[in-house]
Amino acid sequence: IQTLSGCNARCQFCPNGHTTSRLSMGSMSEDLFRKIVDEVVKQPVRRISPYLMNEPLADPRIPDLIRYITERKRRETSTSISTNATYLTPDMGERLIESGLDNLMISFHGIRKETYETSMGNLDWETHLNQVNHFIEFRRRRKSRKPVVTVTMVHTATLDRELGEIRDYWNSRGVIVRIHTLENRSHPWVDGKAINVKPMKPYTNCDRLMGQAYLLWNGDVVLCCVDW
């Protein structure tokens, strides 16, 4: 569920900043958000993620919106968001913990300054690394089991040689690392970057359409989380 469109990053594997459509036009009203959540929690849903093609922490309402889900969802339903950590300030971190968020995925591509800044465009390596480490330490001091923190990245040629170093760094801090296959995001700009490790091949089938629902800020449903 996209509560606010847009993202401040310009990552090399994402067409953000190179698309012009209704994807980048506004924010979801709280009435619509609550209506969607109230309908969803009636179903045996595995996960609710209040973000889509956007930076969720850019929406200052997000901890309160997550709390709304937490107070209404079934026990077997989890909540997750993925962030580039730009807005993961001490205050935001504390609010996220108090919201009852189950999983916090942090998009952090590369562990060295040059690799990270090449991968994530306009984001500063030192600033964001400090933000992430501060949150990990704050969560540890709070002795909070949630949210579970995972560092995620897309497997590109840019960071291919650092994968072992990346895992060692974050695992030593008790953080899970997940490395995802590069997808072309249905946009020629990504193909032109030539950052794929292996030649891309089209899927023979895809179950996303039947397994998940993706809602834009205005309530429209799109086919896929990479359908730009």
PDB file of C-alpha atoms in Angstrom, residues 2-211:
ATOM      1  CA  GLN A   2       1.679   3.194  -1.214  1.00  0.00           C
ATOM      2  CA  THR A   3       0.892   5.890   1.356  1.00  0.00           C
ATOM      3  CA  LEU A   4       3.042   8.556  -0.336  1.00  0.00           C
ATOM      4  CA  SER A   5       4.433   8.457  -3.861  1.00  0.00           C
ATOM      5  CA  GLY A   6       8.024   9.255  -4.759  1.00  0.00           C
ATOM      6  CA  CYS A   7      11.516   8.484  -3.475  1.00  0.00           C
ATOM      7  CA  ASN A   8      14.486  10.718  -2.707  1.00  0.00           C
ATOM      8  CA  ALA A   9      17.076   8.203  -4.004  1.00  0.00           C
ATOM      9  CA  ARG A  10      18.262   7.701  -7.576  1.00  0.00           C
ATOM     10  CA  CYS A  11      19.492   4.123  -7.470  1.00  0.00           C
ATOM     11  CA  GLN A  12      21.101   2.750 -10.615  1.00  0.00           C
ATOM     12  CA  PHE A  13      18.804  -0.310 -10.704  1.00  0.00           C
ATOM     13  CA  CYS A  14      15.531   1.644 -10.386  1.00  0.00           C
ATOM     14  CA  PRO A  15      13.794   3.939 -12.923  1.00  0.00           C
ATOM     15  CA  ASN A  16      12.703   6.384 -10.198  1.00  0.00           C
ATOM     16  CA  GLY A  17      13.242   9.857 -11.624  1.00  0.00           C
ATOM     17  CA  HIS A  18      12.910   8.590 -15.190  1.00  0.00           C
ATOM     18  CA  THR A  19       9.178   7.938 -15.195  1.00  0.00           C
ATOM     19  CA  THR A  20       6.293  10.338 -15.608  1.00  0.00           C
ATOM     20  CA  SER A  21       2.945   8.945 -14.570  1.00  0.00           C
ATOM     21  CA  ARG A  22       0.358   8.843 -11.832  1.00  0.00           C
ATOM     22  CA  LEU A  23       2.968   6.971  -9.747  1.00  0.00           C
ATOM     23  CA  SER A  24       4.451  10.293  -8.682  1.00  0.00           C
ATOM     24  CA  MET A  25       1.461  12.499  -7.971  1.00  0.00           C
ATOM     25  CA  GLY A  26       0.359  12.453  -4.355  1.00  0.00           C
ATOM     26  CA  SER A  27      -0.350  10.887  -0.983  1.00  0.00           C
ATOM     27  CA  MET A  28      -3.067   8.528   0.208  1.00  0.00           C
ATOM     28  CA  SER A  29      -5.738  10.025   2.413  1.00  0.00           C
ATOM     29  CA  GLU A  30      -5.962   8.519   5.874  1.00  0.00           C
ATOM     30  CA  ASP A  31      -9.630   7.706   5.272  1.00  0.00           C
ATOM     31  CA  LEU A  32      -8.735   5.624   2.208  1.00  0.00           C
ATOM     32  CA  PHE A  33      -5.854   3.955   4.062  1.00  0.00           C
ATOM     33  CA  ARG A  34      -8.080   2.969   6.961  1.00  0.00           C
ATOM     34  CA  LYS A  35     -10.785   1.718   4.572  1.00  0.00           C
ATOM     35  CA  ILE A  36      -8.253  -0.517   2.789  1.00  0.00           C
ATOM     36  CA  VAL A  37      -6.802  -1.859   6.032  1.00  0.00           C
ATOM     37  CA  ASP A  38     -10.248  -2.500   7.515  1.00  0.00           C
ATOM     38  CA  GLU A  39     -11.121  -4.600   4.456  1.00  0.00           C
ATOM     39  CA  VAL A  40      -7.783  -6.421   4.295  1.00  0.00           C
ATOM     40  CA  VAL A  41      -7.654  -7.549   7.927  1.00  0.00           C
ATOM     41  CA  LYS A  42     -10.886  -9.481   7.450  1.00  0.00           C
ATOM     42  CA  GLN A  43      -8.941 -11.867   5.196  1.00  0.00           C
ATOM     43  CA  PRO A  44      -6.199 -14.402   6.065  1.00  0.00           C
ATOM     44  CA  VAL A  45      -3.456 -12.123   4.762  1.00  0.00           C
ATOM     45  CA  ARG A  46       0.155 -13.116   5.411  1.00  0.00           C
ATOM     46  CA  ARG A  47       1.702  -9.649   5.206  1.00  0.00           C
ATOM     47  CA  ILE A  48       0.717  -5.981   4.931  1.00  0.00           C
ATOM     48  CA  SER A  49       3.399  -3.610   3.648  1.00  0.00           C
ATOM     49  CA  PRO A  50       2.559   0.116   3.703  1.00  0.00           C
ATOM     50  CA  TYR A  51       4.955   1.065   0.896  1.00  0.00           C
ATOM     51  CA  LEU A  52       5.273   0.533  -2.879  1.00  0.00           C
ATOM     52  CA  MET A  53       7.739   2.119  -5.336  1.00  0.00           C
ATOM     53  CA  ASN A  54       8.387   4.835  -2.769  1.00  0.00           C
ATOM     54  CA  GLU A  55      10.390   5.761   0.319  1.00  0.00           C
ATOM     55  CA  PRO A  56       7.931   5.034   3.141  1.00  0.00           C
ATOM     56  CA  LEU A  57       9.718   7.003   5.873  1.00  0.00           C
ATOM     57  CA  ALA A  58       9.322  10.176   3.810  1.00  0.00           C
ATOM     58  CA  ASP A  59       5.717  10.010   5.017  1.00  0.00           C
ATOM     59  CA  PRO A  60       5.806  11.327   8.603  1.00  0.00           C
ATOM     60  CA  ARG A  61       2.495   9.547   9.269  1.00  0.00           C
ATOM     61  CA  ILE A  62       3.928   6.094   8.626  1.00  0.00           C
ATOM     62  CA  PRO A  63       4.448   4.989  12.281  1.00  0.00           C
ATOM     63  CA  ASP A  64       0.857   5.960  13.083  1.00  0.00           C
ATOM     64  CA  LEU A  65      -0.420   4.152   9.984  1.00  0.00           C
ATOM     65  CA  ILE A  66       1.548   1.043  10.949  1.00  0.00           C
ATOM     66  CA  ARG A  67       0.097   1.228  14.456  1.00  0.00           C
ATOM     67  CA  TYR A  68      -3.386   1.298  12.898  1.00  0.00           C
ATOM     68  CA  ILE A  69      -2.565  -1.997  11.164  1.00  0.00           C
ATOM     69  CA  THR A  70      -0.980  -3.467  14.310  1.00  0.00           C
ATOM     70  CA  GLU A  71      -4.097  -2.832  16.372  1.00  0.00           C
ATOM     71  CA  ARG A  72      -6.401  -4.521  13.829  1.00  0.00           C
ATOM     72  CA  LYS A  73      -4.499  -7.265  12.038  1.00  0.00           C
ATOM     73  CA  ARG A  74      -4.684 -10.972  12.763  1.00  0.00           C
ATOM     74  CA  ARG A  75      -1.906 -12.551  14.802  1.00  0.00           C
ATOM     75  CA  GLU A  76      -0.573 -14.444  11.771  1.00  0.00           C
ATOM     76  CA  THR A  77      -0.323 -11.266   9.679  1.00  0.00           C
ATOM     77  CA  SER A  78       2.985  -9.382   9.756  1.00  0.00           C
ATOM     78  CA  THR A  79       3.899  -5.826   8.749  1.00  0.00           C
ATOM     79  CA  SER A  80       6.971  -4.845   6.717  1.00  0.00           C
ATOM     80  CA  ILE A  81       8.476  -1.771   5.133  1.00  0.00           C
ATOM     81  CA  SER A  82      11.625  -1.215   3.075  1.00  0.00           C
ATOM     82  CA  THR A  83      13.586   2.028   3.467  1.00  0.00           C
ATOM     83  CA  ASN A  84      16.815   3.587   2.242  1.00  0.00           C
ATOM     84  CA  ALA A  85      17.291   4.967   5.788  1.00  0.00           C
ATOM     85  CA  THR A  86      17.425   8.643   4.810  1.00  0.00           C
ATOM     86  CA  TYR A  87      14.627   9.461   7.252  1.00  0.00           C
ATOM     87  CA  LEU A  88      15.572   6.848   9.847  1.00  0.00           C
ATOM     88  CA  THR A  89      16.253   9.480  12.498  1.00  0.00           C
ATOM     89  CA  PRO A  90      16.355   8.646  16.227  1.00  0.00           C
ATOM     90  CA  ASP A  91      12.807   9.964  16.597  1.00  0.00           C
ATOM     91  CA  MET A  92      11.522   8.003  13.609  1.00  0.00           C
ATOM     92  CA  GLY A  93      13.298   4.879  14.842  1.00  0.00           C
ATOM     93  CA  GLU A  94      11.658   5.128  18.240  1.00  0.00           C
ATOM     94  CA  ARG A  95       8.237   5.673  16.680  1.00  0.00           C
ATOM     95  CA  LEU A  96       8.697   2.631  14.436  1.00  0.00           C
ATOM     96  CA  ILE A  97       9.518   0.420  17.402  1.00  0.00           C
ATOM     97  CA  GLU A  98       6.477   1.709  19.281  1.00  0.00           C
ATOM     98  CA  SER A  99       4.253   1.190  16.213  1.00  0.00           C
ATOM     99  CA  GLY A 100       4.575  -2.590  16.484  1.00  0.00           C
ATOM    100  CA  LEU A 101       6.248  -2.936  13.069  1.00  0.00           C
ATOM    101  CA  ASP A 102       7.357  -6.543  12.557  1.00  0.00           C
ATOM    102  CA  ASN A 103      10.017  -6.220   9.847  1.00  0.00           C
ATOM    103  CA  LEU A 104      12.241  -3.337   8.776  1.00  0.00           C
ATOM    104  CA  MET A 105      14.125  -3.930   5.531  1.00  0.00           C
ATOM    105  CA  ILE A 106      16.939  -1.474   4.845  1.00  0.00           C
ATOM    106  CA  SER A 107      18.074  -0.995   1.261  1.00  0.00           C
ATOM    107  CA  PHE A 108      21.849  -0.618   1.514  1.00  0.00           C
ATOM    108  CA  HIS A 109      23.766  -1.469  -1.659  1.00  0.00           C
ATOM    109  CA  GLY A 110      27.443  -2.092  -0.987  1.00  0.00           C
ATOM    110  CA  ILE A 111      29.534  -1.654   2.135  1.00  0.00           C
ATOM    111  CA  ARG A 112      32.282   0.537   0.690  1.00  0.00           C
ATOM    112  CA  LYS A 113      31.735   4.235   0.032  1.00  0.00           C
ATOM    113  CA  GLU A 114      32.402   4.142  -3.714  1.00  0.00           C
ATOM    114  CA  THR A 115      30.231   1.077  -4.298  1.00  0.00           C
ATOM    115  CA  TYR A 116      27.342   2.400  -2.214  1.00  0.00           C
ATOM    116  CA  GLU A 117      27.312   5.863  -3.780  1.00  0.00           C
ATOM    117  CA  THR A 118      27.586   4.423  -7.294  1.00  0.00           C
ATOM    118  CA  SER A 119      24.674   2.088  -6.573  1.00  0.00           C
ATOM    119  CA  MET A 120      22.418   4.532  -4.738  1.00  0.00           C
ATOM    120  CA  GLY A 121      23.108   7.664  -6.722  1.00  0.00           C
ATOM    121  CA  ASN A 122      22.686  10.767  -4.599  1.00  0.00           C
ATOM    122  CA  LEU A 123      22.815   9.183  -1.129  1.00  0.00           C
ATOM    123  CA  ASP A 124      25.794   9.751   1.174  1.00  0.00           C
ATOM    124  CA  TRP A 125      27.430   6.532   2.429  1.00  0.00           C
ATOM    125  CA  GLU A 126      28.668   7.783   5.790  1.00  0.00           C
ATOM    126  CA  THR A 127      25.411   9.498   6.736  1.00  0.00           C
ATOM    127  CA  HIS A 128      23.247   6.501   5.942  1.00  0.00           C
ATOM    128  CA  LEU A 129      25.606   3.937   7.470  1.00  0.00           C
ATOM    129  CA  ASN A 130      25.582   5.915  10.715  1.00  0.00           C
ATOM    130  CA  GLN A 131      21.779   6.138  10.656  1.00  0.00           C
ATOM    131  CA  VAL A 132      21.410   2.378  10.235  1.00  0.00           C
ATOM    132  CA  ASN A 133      23.968   1.501  12.900  1.00  0.00           C
ATOM    133  CA  HIS A 134      22.398   3.973  15.323  1.00  0.00           C
ATOM    134  CA  PHE A 135      18.999   2.314  14.883  1.00  0.00           C
ATOM    135  CA  ILE A 136      20.468  -1.176  15.360  1.00  0.00           C
ATOM    136  CA  GLU A 137      22.153  -0.070  18.589  1.00  0.00           C
ATOM    137  CA  PHE A 138      19.062   1.791  19.798  1.00  0.00           C
ATOM    138  CA  ARG A 139      16.904  -1.269  19.210  1.00  0.00           C
ATOM    139  CA  ARG A 140      19.445  -3.389  21.109  1.00  0.00           C
ATOM    140  CA  ARG A 141      19.440  -1.013  24.082  1.00  0.00           C
ATOM    141  CA  ARG A 142      15.657  -1.074  24.108  1.00  0.00           C
ATOM    142  CA  LYS A 143      15.808  -4.900  24.117  1.00  0.00           C
ATOM    143  CA  SER A 144      13.065  -4.860  21.529  1.00  0.00           C
ATOM    144  CA  ARG A 145      12.454  -8.006  19.499  1.00  0.00           C
ATOM    145  CA  LYS A 146      10.742  -5.985  16.773  1.00  0.00           C
ATOM    146  CA  PRO A 147      11.171  -4.874  14.162  1.00  0.00           C
ATOM    147  CA  VAL A 148      13.455  -7.582  12.812  1.00  0.00           C
ATOM    148  CA  VAL A 149      16.103  -5.755  10.783  1.00  0.00           C
ATOM    149  CA  THR A 150      17.185  -7.029   7.360  1.00  0.00           C
ATOM    150  CA  VAL A 151      19.632  -5.361   4.995  1.00  0.00           C
ATOM    151  CA  THR A 152      18.574  -5.912   1.395  1.00  0.00           C
ATOM    152  CA  MET A 153      20.212  -5.209  -1.931  1.00  0.00           C
ATOM    153  CA  VAL A 154      19.934  -6.013  -5.608  1.00  0.00           C
ATOM    154  CA  HIS A 155      22.703  -8.215  -7.008  1.00  0.00           C
ATOM    155  CA  THR A 156      24.415  -6.020  -9.577  1.00  0.00           C
ATOM    156  CA  ALA A 157      27.851  -6.012 -11.187  1.00  0.00           C
ATOM    157  CA  THR A 158      28.623  -2.931  -9.095  1.00  0.00           C
ATOM    158  CA  LEU A 159      28.642  -4.781  -5.785  1.00  0.00           C
ATOM    159  CA  ASP A 160      29.237  -8.354  -6.968  1.00  0.00           C
ATOM    160  CA  ARG A 161      32.792  -8.559  -5.563  1.00  0.00           C
ATOM    161  CA  GLU A 162      31.730  -7.255  -2.150  1.00  0.00           C
ATOM    162  CA  LEU A 163      29.055  -9.804  -1.310  1.00  0.00           C
ATOM    163  CA  GLY A 164      31.198 -11.672   1.223  1.00  0.00           C
ATOM    164  CA  GLU A 165      32.341  -8.455   2.868  1.00  0.00           C
ATOM    165  CA  ILE A 166      28.764  -7.187   2.982  1.00  0.00           C
ATOM    166  CA  ARG A 167      27.508 -10.329   4.698  1.00  0.00           C
ATOM    167  CA  ASP A 168      30.363 -10.324   7.219  1.00  0.00           C
ATOM    168  CA  TYR A 169      29.771  -6.687   8.163  1.00  0.00           C
ATOM    169  CA  TRP A 170      26.040  -6.934   8.783  1.00  0.00           C
ATOM    170  CA  ASN A 171      26.014 -10.448  10.235  1.00  0.00           C
ATOM    171  CA  SER A 172      28.525  -9.289  12.861  1.00  0.00           C
ATOM    172  CA  ARG A 173      25.870  -6.789  13.939  1.00  0.00           C
ATOM    173  CA  GLY A 174      23.153  -9.405  14.160  1.00  0.00           C
ATOM    174  CA  VAL A 175      21.496  -8.288  10.941  1.00  0.00           C
ATOM    175  CA  ILE A 176      20.095 -10.577   8.246  1.00  0.00           C
ATOM    176  CA  VAL A 177      21.291  -9.942   4.661  1.00  0.00           C
ATOM    177  CA  ARG A 178      19.124 -10.678   1.638  1.00  0.00           C
ATOM    178  CA  ILE A 179      20.404 -10.285  -1.897  1.00  0.00           C
ATOM    179  CA  HIS A 180      17.807 -10.127  -4.652  1.00  0.00           C
ATOM    180  CA  THR A 181      18.093 -10.802  -8.364  1.00  0.00           C
ATOM    181  CA  LEU A 182      18.099  -7.725 -10.597  1.00  0.00           C
ATOM    182  CA  GLU A 183      14.871  -7.132 -12.499  1.00  0.00           C
ATOM    183  CA  ASN A 184      14.504  -4.625 -15.303  1.00  0.00           C
ATOM    184  CA  ARG A 185      11.540  -2.852 -13.681  1.00  0.00           C
ATOM    185  CA  SER A 186       9.761  -2.765 -17.060  1.00  0.00           C
ATOM    186  CA  HIS A 187      11.746   0.292 -18.067  1.00  0.00           C
ATOM    187  CA  PRO A 188      14.488   0.609 -20.754  1.00  0.00           C
ATOM    188  CA  TRP A 189      16.568   2.974 -18.584  1.00  0.00           C
ATOM    189  CA  VAL A 190      17.612   0.068 -16.354  1.00  0.00           C
ATOM    190  CA  ASP A 191      18.615  -2.116 -19.303  1.00  0.00           C
ATOM    191  CA  GLY A 192      20.825   0.677 -20.598  1.00  0.00           C
ATOM    192  CA  LYS A 193      22.878   0.694 -17.396  1.00  0.00           C
ATOM    193  CA  ALA A 194      24.300  -2.779 -18.169  1.00  0.00           C
ATOM    194  CA  ILE A 195      24.631  -3.613 -14.470  1.00  0.00           C
ATOM    195  CA  ASN A 196      23.249  -7.154 -14.565  1.00  0.00           C
ATOM    196  CA  VAL A 197      25.628  -9.916 -13.464  1.00  0.00           C
ATOM    197  CA  LYS A 198      24.067 -12.489 -15.790  1.00  0.00           C
ATOM    198  CA  PRO A 199      22.054 -12.017 -18.993  1.00  0.00           C
ATOM    199  CA  MET A 200      18.440 -11.271 -18.188  1.00  0.00           C
ATOM    200  CA  LYS A 201      15.828 -13.783 -19.245  1.00  0.00           C
ATOM    201  CA  PRO A 202      12.052 -13.303 -19.241  1.00  0.00           C
ATOM    202  CA  TYR A 203      10.033 -15.219 -16.680  1.00  0.00           C
ATOM    203  CA  THR A 204       8.205 -18.223 -18.044  1.00  0.00           C
ATOM    204  CA  ASN A 205       5.551 -17.554 -15.428  1.00  0.00           C
ATOM    205  CA  CYS A 206       5.018 -15.309 -12.414  1.00  0.00           C
ATOM    206  CA  ASP A 207       2.724 -15.817  -9.449  1.00  0.00           C
ATOM    207  CA  ARG A 208       2.814 -12.272  -8.087  1.00  0.00           C
ATOM    208  CA  LEU A 209      -0.475 -11.300  -9.692  1.00  0.00           C
ATOM    209  CA  MET A 210      -2.269 -14.168  -7.970  1.00  0.00           C
ATOM    210  CA  GLY A 211      -0.439 -13.953  -4.658  1.00  0.00           C
TER     211      GLY A 211
END
